[in-house]
Each structure stands twice: as C-alpha cells, then as structure tokens.
Coordinates of C-alpha atoms and ligand atoms in Angstrom, one line a residue:
M1 CA 170.6 157.4 60.4
K2 CA 167.3 155.7 59.3
I3 CA 164.4 156.8 60.1
V4 CA 160.9 156.4 59.6
R5 CA 158.1 159.2 58.7
S6 CA 154.7 158.5 57.5
S7 CA 152.3 160.7 55.8
K8 CA 147.9 159.8 54.9
C9 CA 146.4 159.9 52.2
S10 CA 143.0 160.2 52.5
L11 CA 140.2 157.5 50.9
K12 CA 137.3 161.0 49.9
Y13 CA 138.0 159.8 46.4
A14 CA 136.6 156.6 46.9
T15 CA 133.1 155.1 45.9
A16 CA 130.5 155.0 48.2
N17 CA 130.4 150.9 47.9
K18 CA 134.1 151.1 48.1
K19 CA 133.7 152.6 51.3
K20 CA 130.9 150.4 52.7
E21 CA 132.8 147.5 51.6
L22 CA 135.5 148.8 53.6
Q23 CA 133.7 149.8 57.0
T24 CA 132.3 145.8 56.9
I25 CA 136.2 144.6 56.7
L26 CA 137.0 147.3 59.7
T27 CA 133.9 146.0 62.0
E28 CA 134.8 142.6 61.0
Y29 CA 138.5 143.1 61.6
G30 CA 138.0 144.7 64.8
R31 CA 135.3 142.3 66.3
V32 CA 137.9 139.3 65.1
C33 CA 140.7 141.7 67.1
N34 CA 138.7 141.6 70.2
I35 CA 138.1 137.6 70.1
F36 CA 141.8 137.4 70.2
I37 CA 142.3 139.8 72.8
E38 CA 139.8 138.0 74.9
H39 CA 141.2 134.7 74.5
F40 CA 145.0 135.9 75.1
W41 CA 144.1 138.1 78.0
N42 CA 143.0 134.5 79.7
N43 CA 145.2 132.4 78.8
G44 CA 148.4 134.2 78.0
T45 CA 149.8 136.1 74.8
P46 CA 151.7 133.7 72.5
S47 CA 155.0 135.0 70.7
K48 CA 154.2 136.4 67.5
S49 CA 156.7 133.8 65.7
K50 CA 153.9 131.4 67.1
L51 CA 151.0 132.3 65.4
L52 CA 150.2 128.9 63.9
K53 CA 146.8 127.4 62.4
D54 CA 145.4 126.2 65.9
I55 CA 145.8 130.0 67.0
V56 CA 144.4 131.4 64.1
D57 CA 142.1 129.6 63.9
I58 CA 140.3 130.7 66.9
P59 CA 137.4 132.5 65.8
Q60 CA 135.5 130.2 64.2
D61 CA 132.2 132.1 63.1
T62 CA 134.2 134.6 60.9
W63 CA 134.1 134.6 57.2
L64 CA 138.3 137.1 57.2
S65 CA 141.3 135.3 55.7
A66 CA 143.4 132.9 57.5
R67 CA 146.1 135.9 57.1
L68 CA 143.7 138.3 57.9
R69 CA 143.1 136.5 61.0
K70 CA 146.8 136.1 61.7
V71 CA 147.3 139.9 61.4
A72 CA 144.3 140.4 63.9
A73 CA 145.8 137.9 65.9
R74 CA 149.5 140.3 65.6
E75 CA 147.6 143.4 66.7
A76 CA 145.7 141.6 69.6
I77 CA 149.6 140.4 70.9
D78 CA 150.6 144.4 70.6
M79 CA 147.4 145.9 72.0
I80 CA 147.9 143.8 75.2
K81 CA 151.2 144.2 75.3
A82 CA 151.1 148.3 75.4
T83 CA 148.0 147.8 78.0
Q84 CA 150.6 146.2 80.4
E85 CA 153.2 148.5 79.8
R86 CA 151.1 151.3 80.5
W87 CA 150.0 149.7 83.5
K88 CA 152.6 147.8 85.0
N89 CA 153.1 149.8 88.2
K90 CA 149.0 149.6 89.1
P91 CA 148.7 146.1 87.9
N92 CA 145.3 146.0 89.3
K93 CA 143.9 148.9 87.1
M94 CA 144.7 146.9 84.5
K95 CA 141.9 146.5 82.1
M96 CA 141.6 144.2 78.9
P97 CA 141.7 146.4 76.2
V98 CA 139.2 146.7 73.3
H99 CA 139.8 147.0 69.4
K100 CA 137.4 150.0 68.2
A101 CA 137.2 148.5 64.6
K102 CA 138.4 151.8 63.3
R103 CA 141.7 150.8 61.8
M104 CA 143.5 147.8 60.5
Y105 CA 147.5 147.1 60.2
V106 CA 148.5 145.6 57.4
S107 CA 151.8 144.4 55.2
C108 CA 152.3 143.1 52.2
T109 CA 150.3 140.1 52.6
I110 CA 147.0 141.8 52.6
A111 CA 147.7 145.3 50.9
D112 CA 150.0 146.3 47.8
L113 CA 150.3 149.8 46.4
I114 CA 150.5 149.4 42.4
E115 CA 151.3 152.8 40.7
S116 CA 148.9 153.8 38.0
K117 CA 149.6 153.9 34.1
K118 CA 147.1 155.7 33.2
S119 CA 147.6 159.9 33.5
N120 CA 144.1 160.6 33.9
E121 CA 143.4 158.5 36.6
F122 CA 144.5 158.8 40.5
D123 CA 148.1 158.1 41.1
A124 CA 147.5 154.7 42.6
W125 CA 145.7 152.5 43.9
L126 CA 145.6 150.5 47.0
H127 CA 144.9 146.7 45.9
L128 CA 143.6 145.0 49.0
A129 CA 143.1 140.6 48.4
S130 CA 143.6 137.9 50.3
I131 CA 140.5 139.4 53.0
G132 CA 138.3 137.1 53.0
D133 CA 134.9 135.6 51.2
R134 CA 136.4 136.4 48.1
K135 CA 136.4 140.1 48.8
I136 CA 138.9 141.8 46.7
L137 CA 139.4 146.1 47.1
E138 CA 141.2 149.0 45.8
L139 CA 141.2 152.1 46.9
P140 CA 142.3 155.5 45.0
I141 CA 145.2 157.0 46.0
K142 CA 146.1 160.3 45.0
Y143 CA 149.6 161.7 46.2
H144 CA 150.3 165.3 47.8
K145 CA 152.7 167.3 48.5
H146 CA 154.2 166.1 51.9
F147 CA 153.9 161.9 50.6
N148 CA 155.7 163.2 47.2
K149 CA 158.7 164.6 49.6
Y150 CA 159.1 161.6 51.6
K151 CA 158.5 159.2 47.9
E152 CA 161.8 161.4 46.6
I153 CA 163.9 160.8 49.5
G154 CA 163.1 157.6 51.1
K155 CA 162.2 154.4 50.4
R156 CA 158.3 153.3 50.5
L157 CA 157.9 150.3 53.0
N158 CA 155.1 147.6 52.6
S159 CA 153.0 148.1 55.4
Y160 CA 149.9 150.6 56.0
I161 CA 147.7 151.0 58.2
I162 CA 143.3 151.9 56.9
T163 CA 140.8 153.5 58.5
E164 CA 137.7 154.5 56.9
N165 CA 139.2 157.6 55.7
Y166 CA 143.2 157.5 55.0
V167 CA 145.6 155.5 54.3
Q168 CA 148.9 156.2 56.2
F169 CA 151.8 155.3 54.4
S170 CA 155.7 154.6 55.8
F171 CA 158.9 155.1 54.3
E172 CA 162.5 154.7 55.6
I173 CA 165.1 158.1 55.2
E174 CA 168.3 157.2 55.4
T175 CA 169.3 161.0 56.6
G176 CA 173.3 160.8 56.8
A177 CA 175.5 161.2 59.6
K178 CA 174.7 164.1 61.7
R179 CA 176.5 167.5 61.3
E180 CA 179.7 167.9 62.7
G181 CA 179.5 171.9 63.1
T182 CA 179.1 173.7 66.7
K183 CA 176.3 176.3 66.0
A184 CA 174.4 175.2 68.7
I185 CA 170.9 177.2 69.7
G186 CA 169.0 176.6 73.1
I187 CA 164.9 177.2 73.0
D188 CA 162.6 178.2 75.7
T189 CA 159.2 177.3 75.0
G190 CA 156.6 180.1 76.1
I191 CA 153.3 181.9 75.5
N192 CA 154.5 184.7 74.7
A193 CA 156.8 183.3 71.8
L194 CA 156.5 179.8 71.1
A195 CA 160.3 180.0 71.0
S196 CA 162.3 181.8 72.8
L197 CA 166.3 181.3 70.9
S198 CA 169.4 181.4 72.9
N199 CA 170.5 183.8 70.0
R200 CA 168.2 186.5 71.2
S201 CA 165.5 186.1 68.6
Q202 CA 161.8 184.9 69.3
I203 CA 159.5 183.0 66.9
G204 CA 155.5 182.4 66.8
T205 CA 154.8 185.3 68.9
D206 CA 151.5 185.2 68.0
I207 CA 151.1 181.7 69.4
K208 CA 149.2 183.2 72.0
F209 CA 146.3 184.2 70.1
C210 CA 146.1 181.0 68.4
I211 CA 145.6 179.2 71.8
E212 CA 143.2 182.3 72.8
R213 CA 140.9 181.3 69.5
I214 CA 141.0 177.5 70.4
K215 CA 139.9 178.0 73.7
R216 CA 136.8 180.8 72.4
C217 CA 135.8 178.0 70.5
K218 CA 133.1 175.6 72.1
K219 CA 135.1 171.8 72.0
G220 CA 135.0 169.4 69.2
S221 CA 133.2 172.5 66.9
V222 CA 134.2 173.2 63.2
G223 CA 135.6 176.2 64.7
S224 CA 137.8 174.6 67.2
R225 CA 139.3 171.8 65.0
R226 CA 140.0 174.6 62.3
A227 CA 141.3 176.5 65.5
I228 CA 143.2 173.8 66.4
R229 CA 144.6 172.9 63.1
A230 CA 145.8 176.2 62.8
L231 CA 148.0 176.4 65.8
K232 CA 149.5 173.1 64.3
Q233 CA 150.4 175.0 61.2
R234 CA 152.0 178.0 63.2
I235 CA 153.7 175.4 65.4
D236 CA 155.5 173.6 62.0
E237 CA 156.1 176.6 60.4
S238 CA 157.9 177.8 63.4
V239 CA 159.8 174.6 63.3
Q240 CA 161.2 175.2 59.9
E241 CA 162.3 179.1 60.7
I242 CA 164.2 177.3 63.5
I243 CA 165.7 174.8 60.9
K244 CA 166.4 178.0 58.3
L245 CA 168.7 179.6 60.7
D246 CA 170.8 176.2 60.2
P247 CA 172.2 174.9 63.3
D248 CA 174.4 172.1 64.3
L249 CA 172.3 171.3 67.8
I250 CA 169.1 172.2 69.1
V251 CA 169.1 172.2 72.6
V252 CA 165.3 172.0 74.4
E253 CA 164.1 171.3 78.2
K254 CA 162.7 168.2 78.7
L255 CA 159.1 167.5 79.1
K256 CA 158.8 163.9 80.9
N257 CA 157.3 161.4 84.1
L258 CA 153.9 164.0 83.4
N259 CA 151.9 160.2 84.3
K260 CA 153.2 160.2 87.5
N261 CA 152.5 162.4 90.3
T262 CA 156.0 163.5 91.0
K263 CA 157.4 166.9 92.3
L264 CA 158.7 167.0 88.9
K265 CA 154.9 167.5 87.6
R266 CA 154.0 169.9 90.2
R267 CA 157.1 172.1 89.3
L268 CA 156.4 171.7 85.5
S269 CA 152.8 172.3 85.8
K270 CA 153.5 175.7 86.8
N271 CA 155.5 176.4 84.2
I272 CA 153.3 175.0 82.0
R273 CA 150.4 177.3 83.2
R274 CA 152.8 179.9 82.1
S275 CA 153.1 178.1 79.0
I276 CA 150.8 176.4 75.9
G277 CA 149.8 174.0 77.4
I278 CA 150.7 170.1 77.9
W279 CA 149.8 168.6 74.4
N280 CA 151.1 171.5 72.4
W281 CA 153.8 171.6 73.8
K282 CA 154.5 167.4 73.1
Y283 CA 153.4 168.3 69.6
W284 CA 155.5 171.2 69.1
L285 CA 158.6 169.0 71.4
E286 CA 157.8 165.9 68.6
R287 CA 157.7 168.3 65.4
L288 CA 161.2 169.7 66.5
E289 CA 162.9 166.9 66.7
Q290 CA 161.6 165.4 63.9
A291 CA 162.8 168.3 61.7
C292 CA 166.2 167.8 64.1
Q293 CA 166.4 164.4 62.5
L294 CA 165.5 164.6 58.9
N295 CA 168.3 168.1 58.5
R296 CA 170.8 165.8 60.6
V297 CA 170.6 168.5 63.6
K298 CA 171.7 167.1 66.6
F299 CA 168.5 167.1 69.1
R300 CA 169.5 167.3 73.1
T301 CA 167.4 168.0 76.1
V302 CA 168.2 169.4 79.4
A303 CA 166.7 168.9 82.8
P304 CA 163.9 171.8 83.3
F305 CA 165.0 173.3 87.0
Y306 CA 165.3 176.5 87.5
T307 CA 166.4 177.9 83.9
S308 CA 163.8 180.5 84.1
T309 CA 165.3 181.8 87.4
T310 CA 168.7 181.5 87.3
C311 CA 171.4 184.2 86.4
P312 CA 173.8 183.4 83.3
V313 CA 176.4 186.1 84.6
C314 CA 176.5 185.3 88.1
G315 CA 174.8 181.7 88.6
A316 CA 172.9 183.1 91.2
T317 CA 169.0 181.1 91.3
D318 CA 166.7 183.1 93.1
R319 CA 162.7 182.8 92.7
M320 CA 162.5 186.8 92.9
N321 CA 165.0 186.7 89.5
R322 CA 161.9 186.8 87.8
V323 CA 158.8 188.9 87.7
G324 CA 156.6 188.3 85.0
E325 CA 158.1 188.7 81.4
R326 CA 161.5 190.7 83.1
F327 CA 164.2 188.4 84.9
K328 CA 166.6 191.0 86.8
C329 CA 169.1 189.1 88.8
L330 CA 169.2 190.0 92.9
K331 CA 172.4 189.3 93.2
C332 CA 174.3 191.2 90.1
N333 CA 171.7 193.2 88.7
H334 CA 171.5 191.6 85.3
E335 CA 168.4 192.2 83.5
D336 CA 166.7 190.5 80.0
N337 CA 163.9 189.0 78.8
A338 CA 163.1 185.9 80.9
D339 CA 162.2 183.7 78.0
L340 CA 165.6 184.6 76.5
N341 CA 167.3 184.3 79.9
A342 CA 165.6 180.7 80.2
A343 CA 166.9 179.9 76.7
L344 CA 170.9 180.7 77.3
N345 CA 170.4 179.1 80.5
I346 CA 169.0 175.9 78.5
L347 CA 171.8 175.8 76.1
K348 CA 174.4 176.6 79.0
R349 CA 172.8 173.6 80.9
F350 CA 173.8 172.0 77.9
I351 CA 177.1 172.6 77.0
T352 CA 178.6 173.0 80.6
G353 CA 177.6 169.5 81.2
P354 CA 178.9 166.0 80.3
Y355 CA 178.0 166.0 76.5
G356 CA 178.5 169.6 76.1
A357 CA 182.6 170.0 74.7
G358 CA 183.2 171.6 71.7
Y359 CA 179.8 173.2 71.4
K360 CA 180.0 177.2 71.6
L361 CA 177.5 179.9 72.8
E362 CA 177.4 181.9 69.8
N363 CA 175.9 185.2 68.7
L364 CA 175.4 186.4 72.4
A365 CA 174.1 190.1 72.8
F366 CA 176.4 190.5 75.5
Q367 CA 179.6 189.5 76.2
N368 CA 179.8 189.0 80.2
V369 CA 178.7 185.6 80.2
Q370 CA 180.7 183.6 81.4
V371 CA 180.7 179.5 80.5
Ligands
LIG401 ZN1 173.2 187.9 88.3

C-alpha cells in the first residue's frame, strides 16, 4: 500500500532578509489568491486543467509570475470547492473563503530542493524560482530525525507547503501488504488510561495529569503551548507502545458525525466528557491509524454504542452495569474494570461482525468469554 507522510523543517536558519522576502511573496500570493477566489465565486469555478492565459491573467496589478498565478488560481479553486463541500447542507450560511496569506502550496514548477554539497553547510536549499519580479529565493533546510526516517523509507515528492516559519515536505512510502496474522487488539479510549486494551493492559495512565496541566494554564500562554506539546508527545509515545505489542489488527470506536446535531453526538458527548476531549481524541486516533498504516497493521472501527455497559460474558446491556470505574453485570455478576471491559466489547463487536472472521480473542484473563 502506498501512503503519503509529511515532515516539517524549520526556517529558523534563514536570514532576516530572506524571511522578509518570503513574507512579501506570501502576502502577494495571498492577495492574488483572493482576487481569484472572488472572481470564481461570482463567475463559477473553471476546471483545473483549463487554466489558460485569459484566466491566469485576471489579476492585472501583480508582479507574480504567470506560473505562480496559476498555482494561486488552483488553490483558489480548491478553497472554494472545500467551502462548498463543507456547507452543502446549509448553502445559505456559506461565505466566500479568504486566503490568509500564511502559506502556499507549490510544486516543481516553482520550487526545487537541492542537496548541499559542502559538509559544513545546511543539508539542502529550497530553491524558489519563477516567482516573478526576477525574485529568486534560497531557503536553508536542515534535516532532522523524522525527515531522515521518511527520506530513507520513502520517495520525496516534489510538492511543498511553505509558510513563514517552516517548509513541509511530502514523502510517498510503499508499506507493502497488510499483515496476515490474527493477533487482534481492541482499544477503549479514556481519561484514566488513554488506552485500555483487550489484552488487559493499560497505556498512558498519566494522560489525566497531562490534560489537567493544560486546563490549569492560561489559554494561548507559553505554559499552555508547552503543556499541549507534552500531551501530544505522551499520545505519540502511547501509540508506539501499542505498535510494539506487534498486533495484526487494531479495533477502536468510531468517532464520527460530530458536526451534526444527532442523537449520536449527544450520546458520544457524554462519553467524551468522561474522556479526553474531542480534539485530543481525534489527534490520538489519527496518530494511531497512521502508525498502523506505516507498520502494515489493519485498523478498523466499530460503532460506539453501549461498549461500556454491555456484559461480555452474558451479553446483557444495562446502563446500571457501569458505576464509575467499575463494571458489574446486574444479570450474571461478572465484574471488571470498566475501561478494560469496554476494550473487550470493542474487539468482540468487530470479531462477531461481518469482517471479523479469522481473528481470535487472545490473551484474555478470563476463559468464560464466549464469542
Ligand atoms: Zn453478564
């Protein structure tokens, strides 16, 4: 399977002059992008393959090259399409998007990464040409661990996201076929442990402290940013701990439709209040899924209903089965830690479902669980 991964390199090594020049380009690029957006918004979006001279020449008072204007026109089309998609159910609330002049997506028509030959220099230079007004910009790039890892296992693509602070590179990685084994792990996400696993272990049991630390900090402060970074790092470490268990399949609860005011949202929000917060949850699931892709582990989701209140032994579902951190079945008296119980139900839901054939419930602490 082919996957695309990205890695950011800081522009902190660029001189003040270069940064200023880059800022000028970004500002003009954003302005031109907005001219295109307004035009396409009022006159309809053209197809990307039909961006001929008459369209590219619409912004008349700019020094941007035709090439970069074309890039801006493409981005304008993408932004309008994304807005239309987002508001397709409420078109009367839709507003024209605005490019904030903070980033540009460029490809080989504008940018090229040139590896540095001298050893005492930076690792490479991002060479920007055909910008317009005879401008040429060379930005110093220093590789780092993350970048080098992708560089080694993947192929670097000729597309770049440039902001005033960093350049984002993309890599295409061929991971090979998914693993064929049957070792399956169900994972419940929570606040007492970030991950409670169906193999009876818990990972990230300090996640509550990381989240409380963020809550104590003033929003947007240095301390708050530091605390958020620490939380993300803890989540990333937890992902790696799970991958080290060498699973063939990971099953989690599906997190979806949160933009709509549905029954599901109400039911989920109750769980989330008891959990780690929606953004952290999203970040965690994304990182977990990405790590699974990279390591050829299958990643599946199941519907999130009643996983914390169902008894895996007798199958009874009762809201009263769960009291705080304890699970106790009112019907058969089966007792367990509530989060570990949920992890087991998540895995069981997948295995007994239409795609679960061939997987085993492994490493269970109790034998009387019937699938
Ligand atoms: Zn029971």
